[in-house]
CSV table of C-alpha atoms in Angstrom, one decimal:
chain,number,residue,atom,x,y,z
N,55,UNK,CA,31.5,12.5,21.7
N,56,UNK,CA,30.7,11.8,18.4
N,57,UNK,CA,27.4,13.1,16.4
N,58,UNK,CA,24.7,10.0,15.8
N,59,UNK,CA,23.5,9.4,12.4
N,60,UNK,CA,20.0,6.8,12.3
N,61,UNK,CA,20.2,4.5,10.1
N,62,UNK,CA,17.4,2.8,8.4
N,63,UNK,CA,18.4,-1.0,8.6
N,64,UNK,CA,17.6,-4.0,6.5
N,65,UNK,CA,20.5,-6.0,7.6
N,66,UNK,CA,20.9,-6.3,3.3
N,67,UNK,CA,24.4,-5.6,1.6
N,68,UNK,CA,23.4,-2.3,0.9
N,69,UNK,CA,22.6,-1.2,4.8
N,70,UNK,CA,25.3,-3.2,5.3
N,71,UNK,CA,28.0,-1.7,3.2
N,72,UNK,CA,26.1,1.8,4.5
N,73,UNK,CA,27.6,1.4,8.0
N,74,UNK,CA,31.4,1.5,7.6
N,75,UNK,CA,30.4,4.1,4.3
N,76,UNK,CA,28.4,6.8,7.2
N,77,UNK,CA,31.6,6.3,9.5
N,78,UNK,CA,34.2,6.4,6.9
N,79,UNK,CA,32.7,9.7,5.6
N,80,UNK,CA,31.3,11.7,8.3
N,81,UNK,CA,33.0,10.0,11.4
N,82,UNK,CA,29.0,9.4,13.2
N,83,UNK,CA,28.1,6.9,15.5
N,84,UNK,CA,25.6,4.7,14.2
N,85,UNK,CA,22.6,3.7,15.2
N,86,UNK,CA,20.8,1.0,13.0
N,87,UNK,CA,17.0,1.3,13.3
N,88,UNK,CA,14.9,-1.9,11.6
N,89,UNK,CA,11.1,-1.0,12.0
N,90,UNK,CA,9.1,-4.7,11.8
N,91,UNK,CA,6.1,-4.2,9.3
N,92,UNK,CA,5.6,-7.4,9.2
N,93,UNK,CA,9.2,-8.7,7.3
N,94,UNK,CA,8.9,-12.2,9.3
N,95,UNK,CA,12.4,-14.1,9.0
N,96,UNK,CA,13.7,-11.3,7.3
N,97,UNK,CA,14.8,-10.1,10.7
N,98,UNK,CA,16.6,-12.9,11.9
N,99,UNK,CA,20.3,-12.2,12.4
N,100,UNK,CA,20.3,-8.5,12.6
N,101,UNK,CA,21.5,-7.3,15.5
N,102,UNK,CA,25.0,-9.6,15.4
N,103,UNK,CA,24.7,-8.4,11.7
N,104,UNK,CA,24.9,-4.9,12.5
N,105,UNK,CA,27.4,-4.6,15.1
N,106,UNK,CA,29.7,-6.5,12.8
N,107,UNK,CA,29.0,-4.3,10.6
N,108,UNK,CA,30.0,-1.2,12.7
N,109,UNK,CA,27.4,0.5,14.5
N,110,UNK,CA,26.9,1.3,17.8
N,111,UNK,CA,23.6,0.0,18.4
N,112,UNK,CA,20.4,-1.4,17.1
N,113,UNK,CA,16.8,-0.7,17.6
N,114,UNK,CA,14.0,-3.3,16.0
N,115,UNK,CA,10.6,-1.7,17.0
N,116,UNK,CA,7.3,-4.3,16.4
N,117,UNK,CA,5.0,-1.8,14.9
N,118,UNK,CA,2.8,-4.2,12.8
N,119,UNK,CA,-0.2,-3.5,15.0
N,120,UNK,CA,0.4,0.6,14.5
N,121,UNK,CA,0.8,-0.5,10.6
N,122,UNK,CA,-2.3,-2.2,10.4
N,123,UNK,CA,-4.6,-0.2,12.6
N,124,UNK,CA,-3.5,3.1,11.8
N,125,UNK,CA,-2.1,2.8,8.1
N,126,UNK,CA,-3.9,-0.3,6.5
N,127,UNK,CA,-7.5,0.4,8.2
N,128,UNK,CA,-7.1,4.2,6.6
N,129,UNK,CA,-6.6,2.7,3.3
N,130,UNK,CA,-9.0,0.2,3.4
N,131,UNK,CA,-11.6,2.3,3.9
N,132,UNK,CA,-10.5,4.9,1.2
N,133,UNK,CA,-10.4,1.4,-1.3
N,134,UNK,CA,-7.1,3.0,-2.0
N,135,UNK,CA,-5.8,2.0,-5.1
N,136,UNK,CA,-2.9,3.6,-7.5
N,137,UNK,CA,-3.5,3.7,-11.1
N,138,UNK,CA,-6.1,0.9,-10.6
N,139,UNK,CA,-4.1,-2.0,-9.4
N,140,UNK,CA,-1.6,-1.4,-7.0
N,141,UNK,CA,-2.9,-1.7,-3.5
N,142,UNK,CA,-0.1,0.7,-2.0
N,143,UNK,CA,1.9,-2.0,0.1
N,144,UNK,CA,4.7,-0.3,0.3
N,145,UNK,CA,4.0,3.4,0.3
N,146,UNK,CA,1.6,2.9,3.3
N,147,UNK,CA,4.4,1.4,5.2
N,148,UNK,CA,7.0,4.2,4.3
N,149,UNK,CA,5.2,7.0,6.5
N,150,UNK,CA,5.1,5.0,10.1
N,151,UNK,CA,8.8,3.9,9.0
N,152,UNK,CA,9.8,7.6,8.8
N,153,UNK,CA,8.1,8.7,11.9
N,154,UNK,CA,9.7,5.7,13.8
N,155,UNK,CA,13.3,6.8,12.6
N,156,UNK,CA,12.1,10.4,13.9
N,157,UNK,CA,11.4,9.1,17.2
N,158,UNK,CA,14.8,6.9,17.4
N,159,UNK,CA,16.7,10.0,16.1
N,160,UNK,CA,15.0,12.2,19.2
N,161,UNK,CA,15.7,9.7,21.5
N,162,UNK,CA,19.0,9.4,20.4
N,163,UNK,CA,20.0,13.1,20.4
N,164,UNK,CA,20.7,11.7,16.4
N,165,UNK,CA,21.7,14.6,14.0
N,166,UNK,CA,20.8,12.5,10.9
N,167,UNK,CA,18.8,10.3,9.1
N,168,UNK,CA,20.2,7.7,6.3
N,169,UNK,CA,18.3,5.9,4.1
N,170,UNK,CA,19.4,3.5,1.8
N,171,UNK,CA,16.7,4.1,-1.2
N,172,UNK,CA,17.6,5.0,-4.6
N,173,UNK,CA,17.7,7.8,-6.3
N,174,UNK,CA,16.0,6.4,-9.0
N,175,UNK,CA,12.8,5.3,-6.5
N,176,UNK,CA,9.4,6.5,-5.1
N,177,UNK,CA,11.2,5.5,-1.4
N,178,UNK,CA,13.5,8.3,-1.2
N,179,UNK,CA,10.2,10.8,-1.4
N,180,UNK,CA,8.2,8.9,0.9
N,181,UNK,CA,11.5,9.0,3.3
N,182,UNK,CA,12.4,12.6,3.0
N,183,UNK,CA,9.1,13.7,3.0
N,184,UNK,CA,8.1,12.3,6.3
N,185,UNK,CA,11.0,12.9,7.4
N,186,UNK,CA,10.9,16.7,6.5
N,187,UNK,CA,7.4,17.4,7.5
N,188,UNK,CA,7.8,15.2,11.6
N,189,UNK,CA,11.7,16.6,11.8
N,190,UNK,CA,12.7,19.8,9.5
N,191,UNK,CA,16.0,20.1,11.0
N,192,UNK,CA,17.2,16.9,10.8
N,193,UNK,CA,19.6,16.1,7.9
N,194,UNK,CA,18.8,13.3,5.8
N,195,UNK,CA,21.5,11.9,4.1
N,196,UNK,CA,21.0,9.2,0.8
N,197,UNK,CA,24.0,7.3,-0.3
N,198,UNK,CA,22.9,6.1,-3.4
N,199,UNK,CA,22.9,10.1,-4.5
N,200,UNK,CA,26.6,10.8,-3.2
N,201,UNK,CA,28.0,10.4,-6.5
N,202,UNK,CA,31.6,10.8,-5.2
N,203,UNK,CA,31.6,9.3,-1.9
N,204,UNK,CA,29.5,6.0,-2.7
N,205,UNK,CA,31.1,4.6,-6.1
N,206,UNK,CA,29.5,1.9,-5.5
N,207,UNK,CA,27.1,0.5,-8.5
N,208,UNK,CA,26.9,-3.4,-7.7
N,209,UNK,CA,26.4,-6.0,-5.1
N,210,UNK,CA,29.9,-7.3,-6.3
N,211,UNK,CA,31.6,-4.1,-5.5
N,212,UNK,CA,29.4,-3.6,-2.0
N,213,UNK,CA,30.9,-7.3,-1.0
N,214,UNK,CA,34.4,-5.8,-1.8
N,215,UNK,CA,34.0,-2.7,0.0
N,216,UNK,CA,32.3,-4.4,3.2
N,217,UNK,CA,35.4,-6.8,3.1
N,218,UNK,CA,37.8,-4.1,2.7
N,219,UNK,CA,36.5,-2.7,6.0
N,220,UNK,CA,36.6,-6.0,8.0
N,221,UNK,CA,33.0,-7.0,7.4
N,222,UNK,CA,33.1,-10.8,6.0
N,223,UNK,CA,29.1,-11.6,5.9
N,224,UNK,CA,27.4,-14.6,3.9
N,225,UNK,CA,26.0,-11.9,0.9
N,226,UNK,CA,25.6,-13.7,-2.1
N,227,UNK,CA,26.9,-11.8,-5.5
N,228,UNK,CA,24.1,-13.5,-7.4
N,229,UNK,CA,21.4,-10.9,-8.3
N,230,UNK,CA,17.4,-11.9,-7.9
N,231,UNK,CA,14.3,-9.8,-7.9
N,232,UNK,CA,14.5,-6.8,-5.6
N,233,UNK,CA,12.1,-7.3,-3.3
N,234,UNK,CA,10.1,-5.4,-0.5
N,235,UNK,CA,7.6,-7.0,2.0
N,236,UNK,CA,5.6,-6.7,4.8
N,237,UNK,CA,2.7,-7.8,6.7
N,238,UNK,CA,-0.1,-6.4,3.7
N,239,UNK,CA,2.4,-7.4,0.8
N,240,UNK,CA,5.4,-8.2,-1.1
N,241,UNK,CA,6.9,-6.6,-4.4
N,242,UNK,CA,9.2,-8.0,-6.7
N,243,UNK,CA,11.6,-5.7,-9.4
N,244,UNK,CA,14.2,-6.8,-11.7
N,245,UNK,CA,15.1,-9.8,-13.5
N,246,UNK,CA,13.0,-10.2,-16.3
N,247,UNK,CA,10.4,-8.0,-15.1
N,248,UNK,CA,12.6,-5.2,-16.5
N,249,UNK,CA,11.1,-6.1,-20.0
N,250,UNK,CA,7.2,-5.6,-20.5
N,251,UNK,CA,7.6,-7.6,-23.1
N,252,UNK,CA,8.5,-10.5,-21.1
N,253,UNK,CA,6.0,-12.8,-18.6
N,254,UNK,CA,6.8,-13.0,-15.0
N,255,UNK,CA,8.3,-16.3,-13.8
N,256,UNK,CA,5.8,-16.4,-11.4
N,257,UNK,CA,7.2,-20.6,-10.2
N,258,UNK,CA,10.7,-18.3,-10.0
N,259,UNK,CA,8.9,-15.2,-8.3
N,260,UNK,CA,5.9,-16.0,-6.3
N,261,UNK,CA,6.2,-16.0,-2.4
N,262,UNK,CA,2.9,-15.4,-0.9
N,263,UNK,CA,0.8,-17.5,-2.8
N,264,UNK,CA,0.1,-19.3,-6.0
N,265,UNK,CA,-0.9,-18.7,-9.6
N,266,UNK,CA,-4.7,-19.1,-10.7
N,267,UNK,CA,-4.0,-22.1,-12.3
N,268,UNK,CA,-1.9,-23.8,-9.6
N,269,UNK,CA,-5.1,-22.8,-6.9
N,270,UNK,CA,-7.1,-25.5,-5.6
N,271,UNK,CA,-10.1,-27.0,-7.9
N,272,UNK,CA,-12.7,-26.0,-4.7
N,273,UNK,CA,-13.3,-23.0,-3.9
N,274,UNK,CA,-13.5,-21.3,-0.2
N,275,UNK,CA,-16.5,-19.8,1.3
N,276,UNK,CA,-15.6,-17.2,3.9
N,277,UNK,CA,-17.0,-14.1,5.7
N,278,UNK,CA,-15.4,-10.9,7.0
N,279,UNK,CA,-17.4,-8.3,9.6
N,280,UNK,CA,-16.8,-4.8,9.9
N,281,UNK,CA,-17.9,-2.5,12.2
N,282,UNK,CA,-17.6,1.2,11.1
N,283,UNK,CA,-15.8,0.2,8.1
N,284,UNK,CA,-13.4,-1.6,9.9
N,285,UNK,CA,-12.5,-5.2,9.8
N,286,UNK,CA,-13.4,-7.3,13.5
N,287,UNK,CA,-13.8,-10.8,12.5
N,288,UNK,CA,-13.6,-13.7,9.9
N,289,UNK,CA,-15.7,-16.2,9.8
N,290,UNK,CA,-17.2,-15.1,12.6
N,291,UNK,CA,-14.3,-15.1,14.8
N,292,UNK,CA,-13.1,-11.8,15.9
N,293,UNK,CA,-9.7,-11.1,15.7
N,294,UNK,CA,-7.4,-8.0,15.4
N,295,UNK,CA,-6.6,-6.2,11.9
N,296,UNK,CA,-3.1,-8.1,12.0
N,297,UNK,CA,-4.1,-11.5,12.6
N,298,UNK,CA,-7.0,-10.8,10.1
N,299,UNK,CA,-4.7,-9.5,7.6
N,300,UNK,CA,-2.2,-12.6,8.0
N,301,UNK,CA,-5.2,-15.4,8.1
N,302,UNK,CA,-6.3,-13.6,4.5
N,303,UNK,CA,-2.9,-13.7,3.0
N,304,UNK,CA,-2.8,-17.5,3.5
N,305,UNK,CA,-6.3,-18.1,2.1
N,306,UNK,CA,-6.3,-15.7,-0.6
N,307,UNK,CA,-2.6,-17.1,-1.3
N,308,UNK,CA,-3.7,-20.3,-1.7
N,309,UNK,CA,-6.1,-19.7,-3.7
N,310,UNK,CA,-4.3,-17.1,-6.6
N,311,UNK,CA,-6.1,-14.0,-5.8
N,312,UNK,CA,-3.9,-10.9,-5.3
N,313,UNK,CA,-1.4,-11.1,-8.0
N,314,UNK,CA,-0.8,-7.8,-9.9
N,315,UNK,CA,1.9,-7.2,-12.9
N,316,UNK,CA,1.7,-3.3,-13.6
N,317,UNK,CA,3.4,-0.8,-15.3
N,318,UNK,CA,3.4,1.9,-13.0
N,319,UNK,CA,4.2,5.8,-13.1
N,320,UNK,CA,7.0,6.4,-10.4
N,321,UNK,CA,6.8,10.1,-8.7
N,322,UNK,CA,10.4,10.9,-10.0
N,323,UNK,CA,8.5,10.8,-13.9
N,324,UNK,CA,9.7,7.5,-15.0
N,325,UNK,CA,7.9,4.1,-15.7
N,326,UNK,CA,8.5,1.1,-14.2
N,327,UNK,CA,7.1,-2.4,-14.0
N,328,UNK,CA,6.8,-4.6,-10.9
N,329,UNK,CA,4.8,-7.7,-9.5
N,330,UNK,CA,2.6,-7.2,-6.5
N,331,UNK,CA,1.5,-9.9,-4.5
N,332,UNK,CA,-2.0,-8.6,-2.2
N,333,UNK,CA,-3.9,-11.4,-1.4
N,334,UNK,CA,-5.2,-10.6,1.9
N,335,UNK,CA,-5.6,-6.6,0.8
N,336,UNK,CA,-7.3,-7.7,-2.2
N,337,UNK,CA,-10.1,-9.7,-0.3
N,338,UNK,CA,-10.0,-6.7,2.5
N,339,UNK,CA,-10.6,-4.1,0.0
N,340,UNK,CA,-13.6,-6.1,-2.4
N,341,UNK,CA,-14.8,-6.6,0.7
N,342,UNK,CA,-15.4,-3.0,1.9
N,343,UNK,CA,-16.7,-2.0,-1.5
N,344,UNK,CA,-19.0,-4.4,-1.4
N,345,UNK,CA,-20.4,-3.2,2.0
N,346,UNK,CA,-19.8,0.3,0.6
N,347,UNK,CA,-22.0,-0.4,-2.2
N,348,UNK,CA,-25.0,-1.2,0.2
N,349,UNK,CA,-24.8,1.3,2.8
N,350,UNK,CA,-23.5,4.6,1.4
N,351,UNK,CA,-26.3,6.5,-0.7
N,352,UNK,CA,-25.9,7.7,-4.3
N,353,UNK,CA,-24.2,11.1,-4.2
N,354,UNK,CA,-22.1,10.0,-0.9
N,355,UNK,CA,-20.7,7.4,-2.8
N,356,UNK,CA,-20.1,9.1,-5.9
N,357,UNK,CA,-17.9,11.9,-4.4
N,358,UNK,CA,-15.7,9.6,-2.3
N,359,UNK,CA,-14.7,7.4,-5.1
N,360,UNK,CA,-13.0,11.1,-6.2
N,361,UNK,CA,-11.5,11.3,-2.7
N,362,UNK,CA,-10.4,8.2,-2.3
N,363,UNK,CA,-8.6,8.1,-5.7
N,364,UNK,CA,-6.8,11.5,-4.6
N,365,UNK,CA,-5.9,9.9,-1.6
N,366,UNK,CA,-4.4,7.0,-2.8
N,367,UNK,CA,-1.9,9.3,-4.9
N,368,UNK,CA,-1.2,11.0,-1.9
N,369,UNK,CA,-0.3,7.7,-0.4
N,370,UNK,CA,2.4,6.8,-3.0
N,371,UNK,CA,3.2,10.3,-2.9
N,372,UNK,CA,4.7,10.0,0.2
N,373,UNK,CA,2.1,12.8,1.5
N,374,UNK,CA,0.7,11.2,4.5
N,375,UNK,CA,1.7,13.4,6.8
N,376,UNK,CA,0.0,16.7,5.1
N,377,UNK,CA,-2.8,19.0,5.7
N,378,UNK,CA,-4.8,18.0,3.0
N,379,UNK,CA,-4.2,14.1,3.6
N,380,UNK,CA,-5.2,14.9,7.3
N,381,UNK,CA,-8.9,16.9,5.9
N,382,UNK,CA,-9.0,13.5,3.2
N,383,UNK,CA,-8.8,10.7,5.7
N,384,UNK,CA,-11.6,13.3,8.0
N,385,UNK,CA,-13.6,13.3,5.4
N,386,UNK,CA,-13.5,9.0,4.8
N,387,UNK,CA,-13.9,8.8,8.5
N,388,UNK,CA,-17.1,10.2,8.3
N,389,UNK,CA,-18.4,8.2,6.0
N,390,UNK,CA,-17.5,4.7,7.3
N,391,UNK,CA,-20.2,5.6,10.2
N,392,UNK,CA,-22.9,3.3,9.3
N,393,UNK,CA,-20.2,0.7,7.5
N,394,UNK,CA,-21.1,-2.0,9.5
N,395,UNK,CA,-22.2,-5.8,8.5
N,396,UNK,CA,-21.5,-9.0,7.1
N,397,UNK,CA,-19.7,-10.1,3.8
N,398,UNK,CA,-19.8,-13.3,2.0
N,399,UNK,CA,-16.6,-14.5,-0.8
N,400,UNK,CA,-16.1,-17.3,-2.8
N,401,UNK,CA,-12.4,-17.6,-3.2
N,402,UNK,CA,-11.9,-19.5,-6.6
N,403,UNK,CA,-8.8,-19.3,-8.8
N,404,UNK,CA,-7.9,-15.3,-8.6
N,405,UNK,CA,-11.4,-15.0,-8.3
N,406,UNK,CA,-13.8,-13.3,-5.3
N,407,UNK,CA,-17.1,-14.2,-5.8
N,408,UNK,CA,-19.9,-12.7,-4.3
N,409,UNK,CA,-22.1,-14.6,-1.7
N,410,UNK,CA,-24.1,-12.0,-0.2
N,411,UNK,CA,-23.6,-9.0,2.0
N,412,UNK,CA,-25.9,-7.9,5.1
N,413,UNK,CA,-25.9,-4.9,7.2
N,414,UNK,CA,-28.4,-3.4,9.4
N,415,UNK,CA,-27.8,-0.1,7.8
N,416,UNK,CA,-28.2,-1.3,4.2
N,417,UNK,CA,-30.0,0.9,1.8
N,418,UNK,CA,-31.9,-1.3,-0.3
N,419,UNK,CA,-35.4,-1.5,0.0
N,420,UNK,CA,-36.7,-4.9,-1.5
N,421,UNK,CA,-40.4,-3.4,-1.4
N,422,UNK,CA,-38.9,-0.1,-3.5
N,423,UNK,CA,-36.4,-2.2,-6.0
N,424,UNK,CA,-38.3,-5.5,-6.6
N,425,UNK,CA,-40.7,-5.2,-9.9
N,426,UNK,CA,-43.7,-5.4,-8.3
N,427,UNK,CA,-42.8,-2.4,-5.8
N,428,UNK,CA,-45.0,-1.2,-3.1
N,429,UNK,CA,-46.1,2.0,-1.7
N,430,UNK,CA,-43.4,4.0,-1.4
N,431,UNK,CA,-42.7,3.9,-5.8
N,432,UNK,CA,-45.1,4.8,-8.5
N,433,UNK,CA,-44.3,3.8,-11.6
N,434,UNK,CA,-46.7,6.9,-12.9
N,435,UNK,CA,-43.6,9.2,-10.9
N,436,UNK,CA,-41.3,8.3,-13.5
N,437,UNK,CA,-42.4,10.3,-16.5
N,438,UNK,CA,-42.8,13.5,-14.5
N,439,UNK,CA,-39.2,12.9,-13.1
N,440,UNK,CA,-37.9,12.1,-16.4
N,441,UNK,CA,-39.6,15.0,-18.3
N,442,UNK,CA,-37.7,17.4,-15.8
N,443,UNK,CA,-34.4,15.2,-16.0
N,444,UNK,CA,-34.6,15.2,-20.1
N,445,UNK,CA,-35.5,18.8,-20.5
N,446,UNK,CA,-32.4,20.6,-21.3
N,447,UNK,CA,-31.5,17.8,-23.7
N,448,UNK,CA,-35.4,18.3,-25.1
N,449,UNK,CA,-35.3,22.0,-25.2
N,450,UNK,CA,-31.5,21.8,-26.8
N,451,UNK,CA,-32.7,19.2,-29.9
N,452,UNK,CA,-35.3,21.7,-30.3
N,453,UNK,CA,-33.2,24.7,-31.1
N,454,UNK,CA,-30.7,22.9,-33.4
N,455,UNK,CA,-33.5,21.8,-35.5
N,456,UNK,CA,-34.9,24.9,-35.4
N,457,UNK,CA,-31.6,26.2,-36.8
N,458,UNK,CA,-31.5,23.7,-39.1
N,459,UNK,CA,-34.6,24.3,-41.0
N,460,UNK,CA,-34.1,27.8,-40.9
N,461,UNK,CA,-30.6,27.3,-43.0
């Protein structure tokens, strides 16, 4: 019998042209593997597509629920965020996909794992290193970095090369954005994005939504609950983290919010710039802060703003499945114990507008913040407190004039 290679299927040209390429080279049987993150119609066709194609058989495992409850959630509550604006769509998705490959490849009595990232992306890290740290002695093998087995350097020559080994699909030659999506985003390269000097097409490029201007001239009221700093319901119906995710994307499509042009730092060192689309993340995540910003206290909240931005690089990293993202996400658990309530958004051309946030842990004190305060402040406390706060910087002014009229 032959040795298995799994390999990571799209059912694109470049899976595609992967098959016949894995058993031309390495004479495996091969299993194609298409983890469902939420794709939608993406998946239509496959499995006739892949034993065209040349492989021996095809898994399709529906893990959206496992993505969202176990990879979204932990984001979420960490208000994970890369450089600021990208909400991590697809390196959350890249660690379940890995460990999904793992499992196939166990099953399977699999040698291998292909992938058919880049060797120019973030994807081939997040791969390998999931890969590496659930399966050490599997070998993971990356077409794109075969320089003189693959030869392969457009969709015109893949086409070719999938017709020269008896694989006549519908795959157009005509190049568009390079896209990934699932169920918390979609991401669009190429094309005139590969100029920052250059505006997005967004009529050309959108798919989940629309742009500010095109959003209705009404805004949306709506409410999300969250119970330990997880999302149960909106609008007071309580639903699962999928269907909640889904119902936000087509509201906060609708109405622009979400969309994100960035010039990003890649892990391999270079730049690159790219179009996010978030609309359901981006409500998820204001959200959460907002809730975060009533409940946590002052020093609590301080120090997890510097853990969740260390978390969110381990996240696009590729580093999920690491000791210190283990102690991270630990830490984050804790402190979504009381992260419970109600939050209010206006949804108004791109923008989320606050409408008022209650939680029966909240930290505000109307009696203590209101001008007229009650008991529990003195307004005489003040200048004792800010004697003590202010005395280094008093005792420091001090010396330096000292020094000064002594020169």
């Amino acid at each position: 019998m032959k040795e298995k290679v799994v390999l990571a299927y799209s059912g694109g040209l470049d899976t595609t042209a992967i098959i016949p390429w894995l058993k031309e080279n390495y004479d495996y049987d091969v299993i194609c593997c298409c983890i469902d993150v939420g794709q939608g119609n993406e998946l239509d066709g496959l499995e006739e597509r892949a034993k065209l194609s040349g492989a021996e058989k095809l898994y399709v495992l529906d893990v959206v629920d496992e993505f969202c409850d176990e990879y979204v959630v932990p984001c979420v509550q960490a208000n994970a965020v890369y450089e600021n604006k990208y909400l991590l769509g697809t390196s959350m998705a890249r660690p379940l996909i890995a460990k999904k490959l793992v499992e196939v490849a166990r099953k399977e009595g699999a040698v291998a794992i292909c992938h058919g990232a880049t060797g120019k992306g973030n994807d081939q890290v997040r791969f390998e290193l999931g890969i590496k740290a659930l399966a050490p002695d599997l070998k993971i093998i990356a077409p794109w970095r075969c320089n003189e087995t693959w030869g392969m350097s457009s969709r015109e020559e893949e086409i070719e090369y999938c017709k020269q080994h008896g694989i006549d699909l519908p795959f157009s030659a005509d190049s568009s954005y390079s896209r990934d999506r699932n169920l918390w985003h979609i991401s669009h390269e190429g094309l005139e994005l590969e100029d920052p000097a250059q505006a997005p097409n967004y009529d050309h490029l959108l798919v989940l939504g629309v742009t500010p201007e095109k959003a209705p001239e009404e805004g949306e009221v709506i409410s999300l609950t969250f119970e330990k700093g997880v999302p149960v319901a909106i609008n007071g119906e309580k639903k699962k983290v999928s269907d909640i995710v889904k119902e936000l994307n087509a509201l906060g499509g609708k109405h622009g919010i979400g969309i994100c042009d960035i010039v990003e730092n890649r892990v391999v060192g270079m730049k690159s710039r790219g179009v996010y689309e978030t609309p359901g993340g981006t409500i998820l995540i204001e959200a959460h802060q907002q809730l975060e910003e009533l409940v946590l206290d002052r020093d609590t909240m301080a120090f997890k703003k510097t853990i969740d931005n260390r978390f969110a690089d381990l996240v696009y990293e590729g580093k999920w499945f690491t000791p210190l993202s283990d102690a991270l996400q630990a830490f984050i658990t804790s402190t979504q114990e009381y992260i419970t309530g109600e939050v209010k958004m206006k949804l108004y051309k791109g923008n989320i507008i606050k409408q008022g946030t209650t939680s029966p842990y909240s930290l505000y004190n109307e009696s203590i913040a209101s001008f007229t305060t009650g008991d529990l402040y003195d307004h005489h406390d003040a200048e004792g407190f800010i004697n003590l706060f202010g005395l280094s910087l008093k005792v420091r002014a001090m010396k330096m004039a000292e020094i000064e009229k002594n020169q």
